[in-house]
PDB file of C-alpha atoms in Angstrom:
ATOM      1  CA  MET A   1       1.347   7.966  25.230  1.00  0.00           C
ATOM      2  CA  ASN A   2       0.497   5.474  22.514  1.00  0.00           C
ATOM      3  CA  VAL A   3      -0.226   2.892  25.194  1.00  0.00           C
ATOM      4  CA  VAL A   4      -2.514   5.349  26.931  1.00  0.00           C
ATOM      5  CA  LEU A   5      -4.421   6.041  23.722  1.00  0.00           C
ATOM      6  CA  SER A   6      -4.766   2.324  23.044  1.00  0.00           C
ATOM      7  CA  ARG A   7      -6.195   1.747  26.496  1.00  0.00           C
ATOM      8  CA  ASP A   8      -8.512   4.713  26.099  1.00  0.00           C
ATOM      9  CA  SER A   9      -9.892   3.275  22.854  1.00  0.00           C
ATOM     10  CA  GLN A  10     -10.453  -0.085  24.554  1.00  0.00           C
ATOM     11  CA  VAL A  11     -12.293   1.511  27.446  1.00  0.00           C
ATOM     12  CA  ARG A  12     -14.527   3.521  25.103  1.00  0.00           C
ATOM     13  CA  VAL A  13     -15.752   0.242  23.600  1.00  0.00           C
ATOM     14  CA  MET A  14     -16.453  -1.135  27.055  1.00  0.00           C
ATOM     15  CA  GLU A  15     -18.197   2.056  28.151  1.00  0.00           C
ATOM     16  CA  SER A  16     -20.354   2.010  25.018  1.00  0.00           C
ATOM     17  CA  THR A  17     -21.376  -1.585  25.818  1.00  0.00           C
ATOM     18  CA  VAL A  18     -22.461  -0.623  29.326  1.00  0.00           C
ATOM     19  CA  THR A  19     -24.252   2.528  28.106  1.00  0.00           C
ATOM     20  CA  ASN A  20     -26.248   0.603  25.487  1.00  0.00           C
ATOM     21  CA  ALA A  21     -27.198  -2.023  28.053  1.00  0.00           C
ATOM     22  CA  GLU A  22     -28.330   0.681  30.460  1.00  0.00           C
ATOM     23  CA  LYS A  23     -30.441   2.373  27.788  1.00  0.00           C
ATOM     24  CA  TYR A  24     -32.100  -0.618  26.154  1.00  0.00           C
ATOM     25  CA  PHE A  25     -32.468  -2.891  29.171  1.00  0.00           C
ATOM     26  CA  GLY A  26     -34.072   0.014  30.989  1.00  0.00           C
ATOM     27  CA  GLN A  27     -36.525   0.433  28.115  1.00  0.00           C
ATOM     28  CA  PHE A  28     -37.207  -3.312  27.975  1.00  0.00           C
ATOM     29  CA  CYS A  29     -37.871  -3.348  31.700  1.00  0.00           C
ATOM     30  CA  SER A  30     -40.225  -0.357  31.512  1.00  0.00           C
ATOM     31  CA  LEU A  31     -42.160  -1.684  28.509  1.00  0.00           C
ATOM     32  CA  LEU A  32     -42.509  -5.245  29.785  1.00  0.00           C
ATOM     33  CA  ALA A  33     -43.548  -4.012  33.231  1.00  0.00           C
ATOM     34  CA  SER A  34     -46.227  -1.908  31.516  1.00  0.00           C
ATOM     35  CA  TYR A  35     -47.197  -4.946  29.389  1.00  0.00           C
ATOM     36  CA  THR A  36     -47.608  -7.002  32.561  1.00  0.00           C
ATOM     37  CA  ARG A  37     -49.702  -4.314  34.274  1.00  0.00           C
ATOM     38  CA  LYS A  38     -51.978  -3.980  31.254  1.00  0.00           C
ATOM     39  CA  THR A  39     -52.391  -7.752  31.149  1.00  0.00           C
ATOM     40  CA  ALA A  40     -53.433  -7.628  34.805  1.00  0.00           C
ATOM     41  CA  ARG A  41     -55.938  -4.863  34.019  1.00  0.00           C
ATOM     42  CA  LEU A  42     -57.304  -6.939  31.137  1.00  0.00           C
ATOM     43  CA  ARG A  43     -57.762  -9.809  33.613  1.00  0.00           C
ATOM     44  CA  ASP A  44     -59.683  -7.480  35.956  1.00  0.00           C
ATOM     45  CA  LYS A  45     -61.976  -6.282  33.150  1.00  0.00           C
ATOM     46  CA  ALA A  46     -62.637  -9.852  32.077  1.00  0.00           C
ATOM     47  CA  ASP A  47     -63.521 -10.738  35.674  1.00  0.00           C
ATOM     48  CA  GLN A  48     -66.081  -7.926  35.610  1.00  0.00           C
ATOM     49  CA  LEU A  49     -67.483  -9.318  32.357  1.00  0.00           C
ATOM     50  CA  VAL A  50     -67.824 -12.763  33.966  1.00  0.00           C
ATOM     51  CA  LYS A  51     -69.750 -11.251  36.871  1.00  0.00           C
ATOM     52  CA  GLN A  52     -72.077  -9.358  34.515  1.00  0.00           C
ATOM     53  CA  LEU A  53     -72.705 -12.505  32.472  1.00  0.00           C
ATOM     54  CA  ILE A  54     -73.699 -14.429  35.603  1.00  0.00           C
ATOM     55  CA  ASP A  55     -75.980 -11.608  36.767  1.00  0.00           C
ATOM     56  CA  PHE A  56     -77.599 -11.502  33.324  1.00  0.00           C
ATOM     57  CA  ALA A  57     -77.980 -15.291  33.195  1.00  0.00           C
ATOM     58  CA  ASN A  58     -79.977 -15.227  36.430  1.00  0.00           C
ATOM     59  CA  THR A  59     -82.642 -13.085  34.727  1.00  0.00           C
ATOM     60  CA  GLU A  60     -83.109 -15.316  31.669  1.00  0.00           C
ATOM     61  CA  ASN A  61     -84.903 -18.513  30.705  1.00  0.00           C
ATOM     62  CA  PRO A  62     -83.398 -21.896  31.643  1.00  0.00           C
ATOM     63  CA  GLU A  63     -81.644 -22.658  28.353  1.00  0.00           C
ATOM     64  CA  LEU A  64     -79.938 -19.274  28.075  1.00  0.00           C
ATOM     65  CA  ARG A  65     -79.230 -19.248  31.809  1.00  0.00           C
ATOM     66  CA  ALA A  66     -77.351 -22.528  31.576  1.00  0.00           C
ATOM     67  CA  ALA A  67     -75.491 -21.474  28.397  1.00  0.00           C
ATOM     68  CA  MET A  68     -74.432 -18.116  29.848  1.00  0.00           C
ATOM     69  CA  ARG A  69     -73.257 -19.694  33.088  1.00  0.00           C
ATOM     70  CA  ASP A  70     -71.149 -22.258  31.212  1.00  0.00           C
ATOM     71  CA  PHE A  71     -69.808 -19.500  28.954  1.00  0.00           C
ATOM     72  CA  ALA A  72     -68.946 -17.336  31.976  1.00  0.00           C
ATOM     73  CA  GLU A  73     -67.232 -20.299  33.628  1.00  0.00           C
ATOM     74  CA  ASP A  74     -65.005 -20.755  30.576  1.00  0.00           C
ATOM     75  CA  LEU A  75     -64.121 -17.051  30.555  1.00  0.00           C
ATOM     76  CA  ALA A  76     -63.267 -17.295  34.253  1.00  0.00           C
ATOM     77  CA  LYS A  77     -60.888 -20.188  33.470  1.00  0.00           C
ATOM     78  CA  VAL A  78     -59.130 -18.025  30.896  1.00  0.00           C
ATOM     79  CA  GLN A  79     -58.637 -15.358  33.562  1.00  0.00           C
ATOM     80  CA  ASP A  80     -57.092 -17.945  35.872  1.00  0.00           C
ATOM     81  CA  TYR A  81     -54.578 -18.690  33.117  1.00  0.00           C
ATOM     82  CA  ARG A  82     -54.073 -14.963  32.597  1.00  0.00           C
ATOM     83  CA  GLN A  83     -53.354 -14.540  36.316  1.00  0.00           C
ATOM     84  CA  ALA A  84     -50.680 -17.226  36.024  1.00  0.00           C
ATOM     85  CA  GLU A  85     -49.333 -15.393  32.966  1.00  0.00           C
ATOM     86  CA  VAL A  86     -49.040 -12.148  34.956  1.00  0.00           C
ATOM     87  CA  GLU A  87     -47.231 -13.857  37.840  1.00  0.00           C
ATOM     88  CA  ARG A  88     -44.787 -15.616  35.502  1.00  0.00           C
ATOM     89  CA  LEU A  89     -44.059 -12.449  33.531  1.00  0.00           C
ATOM     90  CA  GLU A  90     -43.277 -10.627  36.751  1.00  0.00           C
ATOM     91  CA  ALA A  91     -41.020 -13.406  38.068  1.00  0.00           C
ATOM     92  CA  LYS A  92     -39.221 -14.512  34.880  1.00  0.00           C
ATOM     93  CA  VAL A  93     -39.151 -11.354  32.743  1.00  0.00           C
ATOM     94  CA  VAL A  94     -39.584  -8.125  34.681  1.00  0.00           C
ATOM     95  CA  SER A  95     -37.640  -9.012  37.842  1.00  0.00           C
ATOM     96  CA  PRO A  96     -34.469 -10.209  36.010  1.00  0.00           C
ATOM     97  CA  LEU A  97     -34.477  -7.007  33.954  1.00  0.00           C
ATOM     98  CA  LYS A  98     -34.735  -4.961  37.141  1.00  0.00           C
ATOM     99  CA  LEU A  99     -31.565  -6.649  38.454  1.00  0.00           C
ATOM    100  CA  TYR A 100     -29.588  -5.130  35.604  1.00  0.00           C
ATOM    101  CA  GLY A 101     -29.848  -1.753  37.266  1.00  0.00           C
ATOM    102  CA  ALA A 102     -27.419  -2.850  39.993  1.00  0.00           C
ATOM    103  CA  GLN A 103     -25.082  -4.613  37.559  1.00  0.00           C
ATOM    104  CA  ILE A 104     -24.881  -1.590  35.290  1.00  0.00           C
ATOM    105  CA  LYS A 105     -24.270   0.656  38.288  1.00  0.00           C
ATOM    106  CA  GLN A 106     -21.309  -1.523  39.323  1.00  0.00           C
ATOM    107  CA  ALA A 107     -19.910  -1.546  35.781  1.00  0.00           C
ATOM    108  CA  ARG A 108     -20.114   2.247  35.645  1.00  0.00           C
ATOM    109  CA  ALA A 109     -18.314   2.476  38.995  1.00  0.00           C
ATOM    110  CA  ASP A 110     -15.494   0.327  37.567  1.00  0.00           C
ATOM    111  CA  ILE A 111     -15.258   2.561  34.495  1.00  0.00           C
ATOM    112  CA  LYS A 112     -15.176   5.647  36.685  1.00  0.00           C
ATOM    113  CA  LYS A 113     -12.341   4.121  38.734  1.00  0.00           C
ATOM    114  CA  TYR A 114     -10.407   3.355  35.565  1.00  0.00           C
ATOM    115  CA  LYS A 115     -10.759   6.927  34.360  1.00  0.00           C
ATOM    116  CA  ARG A 116      -9.485   8.243  37.680  1.00  0.00           C
ATOM    117  CA  VAL A 117      -6.444   5.955  37.499  1.00  0.00           C
ATOM    118  CA  GLN A 118      -5.900   6.821  33.847  1.00  0.00           C
ATOM    119  CA  ASN A 119      -6.015  10.528  34.556  1.00  0.00           C
ATOM    120  CA  ASN A 120      -3.376  10.055  37.231  1.00  0.00           C
ATOM    121  CA  GLU A 121      -1.182   8.187  34.740  1.00  0.00           C
ATOM    122  CA  ILE A 122      -1.565  10.964  32.177  1.00  0.00           C
ATOM    123  CA  LYS A 123      -0.774  13.543  34.823  1.00  0.00           C
ATOM    124  CA  GLN A 124       2.441  11.703  35.835  1.00  0.00           C
ATOM    125  CA  LEU A 125       3.533  11.336  32.212  1.00  0.00           C
ATOM    126  CA  GLU A 126       2.948  15.026  31.543  1.00  0.00           C
ATOM    127  CA  LYS A 127       4.947  15.927  34.664  1.00  0.00           C
ATOM    128  CA  LEU A 128       7.817  13.728  33.518  1.00  0.00           C
ATOM    129  CA  GLU A 129       7.799  15.296  30.075  1.00  0.00           C
ATOM    130  CA  LYS A 130       7.916  18.822  31.520  1.00  0.00           C
ATOM    131  CA  LEU A 131      10.873  17.917  33.765  1.00  0.00           C
ATOM    132  CA  ARG A 132      12.767  16.495  30.810  1.00  0.00           C
ATOM    133  CA  GLN A 133      12.196  19.710  28.888  1.00  0.00           C
ATOM    134  CA  LYS A 134      12.875  22.178  31.709  1.00  0.00           C
ATOM    135  CA  SER A 135      15.505  20.358  33.750  1.00  0.00           C
ATOM    136  CA  PRO A 136      17.130  17.713  31.596  1.00  0.00           C
ATOM    137  CA  SER A 137      20.174  17.679  33.882  1.00  0.00           C
ATOM    138  CA  ASP A 138      18.231  17.075  37.129  1.00  0.00           C
ATOM    139  CA  ARG A 139      18.444  13.302  37.064  1.00  0.00           C
ATOM    140  CA  GLN A 140      17.115  12.867  40.577  1.00  0.00           C
ATOM    141  CA  MET A 141      13.844  14.679  39.864  1.00  0.00           C
ATOM    142  CA  ILE A 142      13.548  12.950  36.491  1.00  0.00           C
ATOM    143  CA  ASN A 143      14.124   9.534  38.095  1.00  0.00           C
ATOM    144  CA  GLN A 144      11.457  10.223  40.705  1.00  0.00           C
ATOM    145  CA  ALA A 145       9.049  11.378  38.001  1.00  0.00           C
ATOM    146  CA  GLU A 146       9.810   8.281  35.949  1.00  0.00           C
ATOM    147  CA  THR A 147       9.164   6.054  38.967  1.00  0.00           C
ATOM    148  CA  SER A 148       5.834   7.782  39.661  1.00  0.00           C
ATOM    149  CA  ALA A 149       4.855   7.536  36.002  1.00  0.00           C
ATOM    150  CA  GLN A 150       5.806   3.879  35.865  1.00  0.00           C
ATOM    151  CA  ARG A 151       3.826   3.153  39.043  1.00  0.00           C
ATOM    152  CA  ALA A 152       0.812   4.997  37.614  1.00  0.00           C
ATOM    153  CA  SER A 153       1.139   3.077  34.375  1.00  0.00           C
ATOM    154  CA  VAL A 154       1.201  -0.272  36.197  1.00  0.00           C
ATOM    155  CA  ASP A 155      -1.829   0.778  38.236  1.00  0.00           C
ATOM    156  CA  THR A 156      -3.645   1.772  35.065  1.00  0.00           C
ATOM    157  CA  SER A 157      -2.766  -1.503  33.358  1.00  0.00           C
ATOM    158  CA  ARG A 158      -4.029  -3.504  36.314  1.00  0.00           C
ATOM    159  CA  THR A 159      -7.245  -1.451  36.459  1.00  0.00           C
ATOM    160  CA  THR A 160      -7.753  -1.772  32.715  1.00  0.00           C
ATOM    161  CA  HIS A 161      -7.298  -5.537  32.889  1.00  0.00           C
ATOM    162  CA  HIS A 162      -9.772  -5.793  35.744  1.00  0.00           C
ATOM    163  CA  LEU A 163     -12.254  -3.572  33.889  1.00  0.00           C
ATOM    164  CA  ALA A 164     -11.899  -5.655  30.729  1.00  0.00           C
ATOM    165  CA  GLU A 165     -12.630  -8.836  32.645  1.00  0.00           C
ATOM    166  CA  THR A 166     -15.606  -7.202  34.375  1.00  0.00           C
ATOM    167  CA  VAL A 167     -17.133  -5.885  31.150  1.00  0.00           C
ATOM    168  CA  ASP A 168     -16.447  -9.147  29.312  1.00  0.00           C
ATOM    169  CA  THR A 169     -18.270 -11.068  32.047  1.00  0.00           C
ATOM    170  CA  PHE A 170     -21.030  -8.473  31.973  1.00  0.00           C
ATOM    171  CA  GLN A 171     -21.418  -8.784  28.206  1.00  0.00           C
ATOM    172  CA  GLU A 172     -21.490 -12.586  28.293  1.00  0.00           C
ATOM    173  CA  GLN A 173     -24.081 -12.607  31.073  1.00  0.00           C
ATOM    174  CA  LYS A 174     -26.105  -9.939  29.282  1.00  0.00           C
ATOM    175  CA  LEU A 175     -26.314 -12.007  26.102  1.00  0.00           C
ATOM    176  CA  LYS A 176     -27.285 -15.154  28.002  1.00  0.00           C
ATOM    177  CA  ASP A 177     -29.877 -13.300  30.059  1.00  0.00           C
ATOM    178  CA  LEU A 178     -31.288 -11.598  26.985  1.00  0.00           C
ATOM    179  CA  ARG A 179     -31.850 -14.946  25.296  1.00  0.00           C
ATOM    180  CA  ARG A 180     -33.268 -16.544  28.460  1.00  0.00           C
ATOM    181  CA  ILE A 181     -35.572 -13.637  29.359  1.00  0.00           C
ATOM    182  CA  PHE A 182     -37.158 -13.375  25.938  1.00  0.00           C
ATOM    183  CA  SER A 183     -37.348 -17.163  25.600  1.00  0.00           C
ATOM    184  CA  ASP A 184     -39.243 -17.206  28.887  1.00  0.00           C
ATOM    185  CA  PHE A 185     -41.443 -14.372  27.641  1.00  0.00           C
ATOM    186  CA  VAL A 186     -42.366 -16.261  24.474  1.00  0.00           C
ATOM    187  CA  THR A 187     -42.901 -19.528  26.377  1.00  0.00           C
ATOM    188  CA  ILE A 188     -45.199 -17.845  28.906  1.00  0.00           C
ATOM    189  CA  GLU A 189     -47.236 -16.280  26.105  1.00  0.00           C
ATOM    190  CA  MET A 190     -47.434 -19.550  24.143  1.00  0.00           C
ATOM    191  CA  VAL A 191     -48.612 -21.500  27.191  1.00  0.00           C
ATOM    192  CA  PHE A 192     -51.262 -18.908  27.988  1.00  0.00           C
ATOM    193  CA  HIS A 193     -52.575 -18.689  24.438  1.00  0.00           C
ATOM    194  CA  ALA A 194     -52.582 -22.472  23.993  1.00  0.00           C
ATOM    195  CA  LYS A 195     -54.654 -22.873  27.160  1.00  0.00           C
ATOM    196  CA  ALA A 196     -56.855 -19.924  26.205  1.00  0.00           C
ATOM    197  CA  VAL A 197     -57.584 -21.348  22.742  1.00  0.00           C
ATOM    198  CA  GLU A 198     -58.578 -24.650  24.323  1.00  0.00           C
ATOM    199  CA  VAL A 199     -61.005 -22.971  26.735  1.00  0.00           C
ATOM    200  CA  TYR A 200     -62.295 -20.503  24.137  1.00  0.00           C
ATOM    201  CA  SER A 201     -63.078 -23.474  21.878  1.00  0.00           C
ATOM    202  CA  SER A 202     -65.200 -24.911  24.673  1.00  0.00           C
ATOM    203  CA  ALA A 203     -66.888 -21.529  25.143  1.00  0.00           C
ATOM    204  CA  PHE A 204     -67.622 -21.323  21.421  1.00  0.00           C
ATOM    205  CA  GLN A 205     -69.122 -24.815  21.456  1.00  0.00           C
ATOM    206  CA  THR A 206     -71.298 -23.856  24.426  1.00  0.00           C
ATOM    207  CA  LEU A 207     -72.775 -20.975  22.434  1.00  0.00           C
ATOM    208  CA  GLU A 208     -73.210 -23.181  19.361  1.00  0.00           C
ATOM    209  CA  ASN A 209     -75.120 -25.779  21.396  1.00  0.00           C
ATOM    210  CA  TYR A 210     -77.463 -23.237  22.931  1.00  0.00           C
ATOM    211  CA  ASP A 211     -81.099 -24.137  22.074  1.00  0.00           C
ATOM    212  CA  LEU A 212     -82.473 -20.768  21.049  1.00  0.00           C
ATOM    213  CA  GLU A 213     -85.819 -22.096  19.815  1.00  0.00           C
ATOM    214  CA  ARG A 214     -86.571 -23.778  23.115  1.00  0.00           C
ATOM    215  CA  ASP A 215     -86.064 -20.519  24.974  1.00  0.00           C
ATOM    216  CA  LEU A 216     -88.243 -18.695  22.443  1.00  0.00           C
ATOM    217  CA  GLN A 217     -91.040 -21.231  22.929  1.00  0.00           C
ATOM    218  CA  ASP A 218     -90.764 -20.861  26.683  1.00  0.00           C
ATOM    219  CA  PHE A 219     -90.840 -17.071  26.394  1.00  0.00           C
ATOM    220  CA  ARG A 220     -93.843 -17.077  24.058  1.00  0.00           C
ATOM    221  CA  ALA A 221     -95.702 -19.480  26.307  1.00  0.00           C
ATOM    222  CA  LYS A 222     -95.118 -17.235  29.294  1.00  0.00           C
ATOM    223  CA  MET A 223     -96.069 -14.146  27.331  1.00  0.00           C
ATOM    224  CA  HIS A 224     -99.362 -15.640  26.132  1.00  0.00           C
ATOM    225  CA  GLY A 225    -100.085 -17.019  29.558  1.00  0.00           C
ATOM    226  CA  ILE A 226     -99.743 -13.570  31.100  1.00  0.00           C
ATOM    227  CA  CYS A 227    -101.459 -11.601  28.353  1.00  0.00           C
ATOM    228  CA  GLY A 228    -104.420 -13.729  27.323  1.00  0.00           C
ATOM    229  CA  HIS A 229    -104.766 -16.810  29.515  1.00  0.00           C
ATOM    230  CA  GLY A 230    -105.685 -18.323  26.124  1.00  0.00           C
ATOM    231  CA  SER A 231    -107.097 -16.544  23.049  1.00  0.00           C
ATOM    232  CA  ALA A 232    -110.019 -14.137  23.652  1.00  0.00           C
ATOM    233  CA  GLN A 233    -113.297 -14.596  21.754  1.00  0.00           C
ATOM    234  CA  PRO A 234    -113.785 -11.978  19.004  1.00  0.00           C
ATOM    235  CA  LEU A 235    -116.929  -9.848  19.032  1.00  0.00           C
ATOM    236  CA  SER A 236    -119.557 -10.905  16.435  1.00  0.00           C
ATOM    237  CA  ASP A 237    -121.043  -8.652  13.781  1.00  0.00           C
ATOM    238  CA  THR A 238    -123.680  -6.398  15.382  1.00  0.00           C
ATOM    239  CA  SER A 239    -126.021  -6.984  12.449  1.00  0.00           C
ATOM    240  CA  SER A 240    -126.355 -10.652  13.416  1.00  0.00           C
ATOM    241  CA  PRO A 241    -129.572 -11.575  15.321  1.00  0.00           C
ATOM    242  CA  SER A 242    -127.474 -13.654  17.696  1.00  0.00           C
ATOM    243  CA  VAL A 243    -126.042 -10.490  19.307  1.00  0.00           C
ATOM    244  CA  PRO A 244    -128.233  -9.277  22.199  1.00  0.00           C
ATOM    245  CA  TRP A 245    -128.150  -5.648  21.096  1.00  0.00           C
ATOM    246  CA  ALA A 246    -129.564  -6.694  17.719  1.00  0.00           C
ATOM    247  CA  LEU A 247    -132.219  -8.764  19.522  1.00  0.00           C
ATOM    248  CA  SER A 248    -133.254  -5.749  21.525  1.00  0.00           C
ATOM    249  CA  SER A 249    -133.556  -3.650  18.381  1.00  0.00           C
ATOM    250  CA  GLN A 250    -135.616  -6.259  16.616  1.00  0.00           C
ATOM    251  CA  SER A 251    -137.851  -6.693  19.631  1.00  0.00           C
ATOM    252  CA  ALA A 252    -138.689  -3.014  19.637  1.00  0.00           C
ATOM    253  CA  GLN A 253    -139.728  -3.137  15.970  1.00  0.00           C
ATOM    254  CA  SER A 254    -141.592  -6.505  15.881  1.00  0.00           C
ATOM    255  CA  PRO A 255    -145.041  -7.197  17.499  1.00  0.00           C
ATOM    256  CA  LEU A 256    -143.694 -10.629  18.318  1.00  0.00           C
ATOM    257  CA  GLY A 257    -140.853  -9.187  20.314  1.00  0.00           C
ATOM    258  CA  ASN A 258    -142.588  -9.321  23.687  1.00  0.00           C
ATOM    259  CA  THR A 259    -143.801 -12.874  23.191  1.00  0.00           C
ATOM    260  CA  ARG A 260    -140.266 -14.017  22.082  1.00  0.00           C
ATOM    261  CA  LYS A 261    -138.743 -12.234  24.970  1.00  0.00           C
ATOM    262  CA  GLU A 262    -141.046 -13.975  27.418  1.00  0.00           C
ATOM    263  CA  GLU A 263    -140.594 -17.382  25.808  1.00  0.00           C
ATOM    264  CA  GLU A 264    -136.799 -17.060  25.602  1.00  0.00           C
ATOM    265  CA  GLY A 265    -136.290 -14.986  28.720  1.00  0.00           C
ATOM    266  CA  SER A 266    -134.005 -17.405  30.448  1.00  0.00           C
ATOM    267  CA  GLU A 267    -132.104 -18.122  27.265  1.00  0.00           C
ATOM    268  CA  GLY A 268    -131.760 -14.402  26.466  1.00  0.00           C
ATOM    269  CA  ASP A 269    -130.299 -13.724  29.922  1.00  0.00           C
ATOM    270  CA  SER A 270    -127.598 -16.315  29.415  1.00  0.00           C
ATOM    271  CA  VAL A 271    -126.821 -14.937  25.931  1.00  0.00           C
ATOM    272  CA  GLU A 272    -126.479 -11.413  27.305  1.00  0.00           C
ATOM    273  CA  GLU A 273    -124.000 -12.505  29.973  1.00  0.00           C
ATOM    274  CA  SER A 274    -121.757 -14.368  27.522  1.00  0.00           C
ATOM    275  CA  PRO A 275    -120.578 -11.365  25.394  1.00  0.00           C
ATOM    276  CA  LEU A 276    -120.011  -9.326  28.544  1.00  0.00           C
ATOM    277  CA  GLU A 277    -117.737 -12.002  29.911  1.00  0.00           C
ATOM    278  CA  ASP A 278    -115.957 -12.127  26.559  1.00  0.00           C
ATOM    279  CA  LEU A 279    -115.500  -8.367  26.641  1.00  0.00           C
ATOM    280  CA  ARG A 280    -114.080  -8.483  30.170  1.00  0.00           C
ATOM    281  CA  GLY A 281    -111.769 -11.257  29.068  1.00  0.00           C
ATOM    282  CA  GLN A 282    -110.547  -9.086  26.201  1.00  0.00           C
ATOM    283  CA  GLN A 283    -110.033  -6.090  28.443  1.00  0.00           C
ATOM    284  CA  GLN A 284    -108.131  -8.113  31.062  1.00  0.00           C
ATOM    285  CA  GLY A 285    -106.076  -9.882  28.417  1.00  0.00           C
ATOM    286  CA  ARG A 286    -104.613  -6.721  26.833  1.00  0.00           C
ATOM    287  CA  CYS A 287    -100.814  -6.594  27.012  1.00  0.00           C
ATOM    288  CA  ASP A 288    -100.425  -2.924  26.344  1.00  0.00           C
TER     289      ASP A 288
END
């Protein structure tokens, strides 16, 4: 029985190893698959941002249009690198973790087989012990029970040895894979971020080089061209004799008004037309 207990203790260690691998590798697989999906969604959102930037650029002045298009192009390059990141994560990180499901299933099947063989050994040993207690003189039955118990013990030893080799190989491969998978994960992330920093630096420089003042001058020129076609002439003080309405008032009060009107008739007509044109210009030039 001491041998049985020793084997049982050994198998508990092996079973614990497989159980921990099943638990934590399953969690790693789930989390890293979610990480990869979220990275892909981030790529999709960034693609939408690129499209919006291009649409916006097409509505702006030349300087900003060129800057926004170059900026959008850099962001699009980052998304190309992010797409490569997603594909590499899926191939080098998530997929290998998924394979552990089958390996763990096989290891559990081997443990289950060992327990079945072990139970048979325990059953044969218990039967032998009962025969020795109840029928110590029945050597034939005791010999048969001893043979069955010995056969069960050999079967258990062979199964235990096979299980130990299987779990040892499993543990070694698990440790190697764990190191390789997370090394690949870190490498993929480093490559992406290194490329992204390079492109983001270019994008930052594009924004720094953008000539804001030139666009403002272009905008102001267009705005003044639409609103005023040049600056409108201000209306003069109505008390000045150069304004036609003041001339009319003075003509009504002065006996020389008729004579001046006749002498300067042609000149007065041209003077009267000028402020009207200015007034029309002011009315047409209003921006509000």
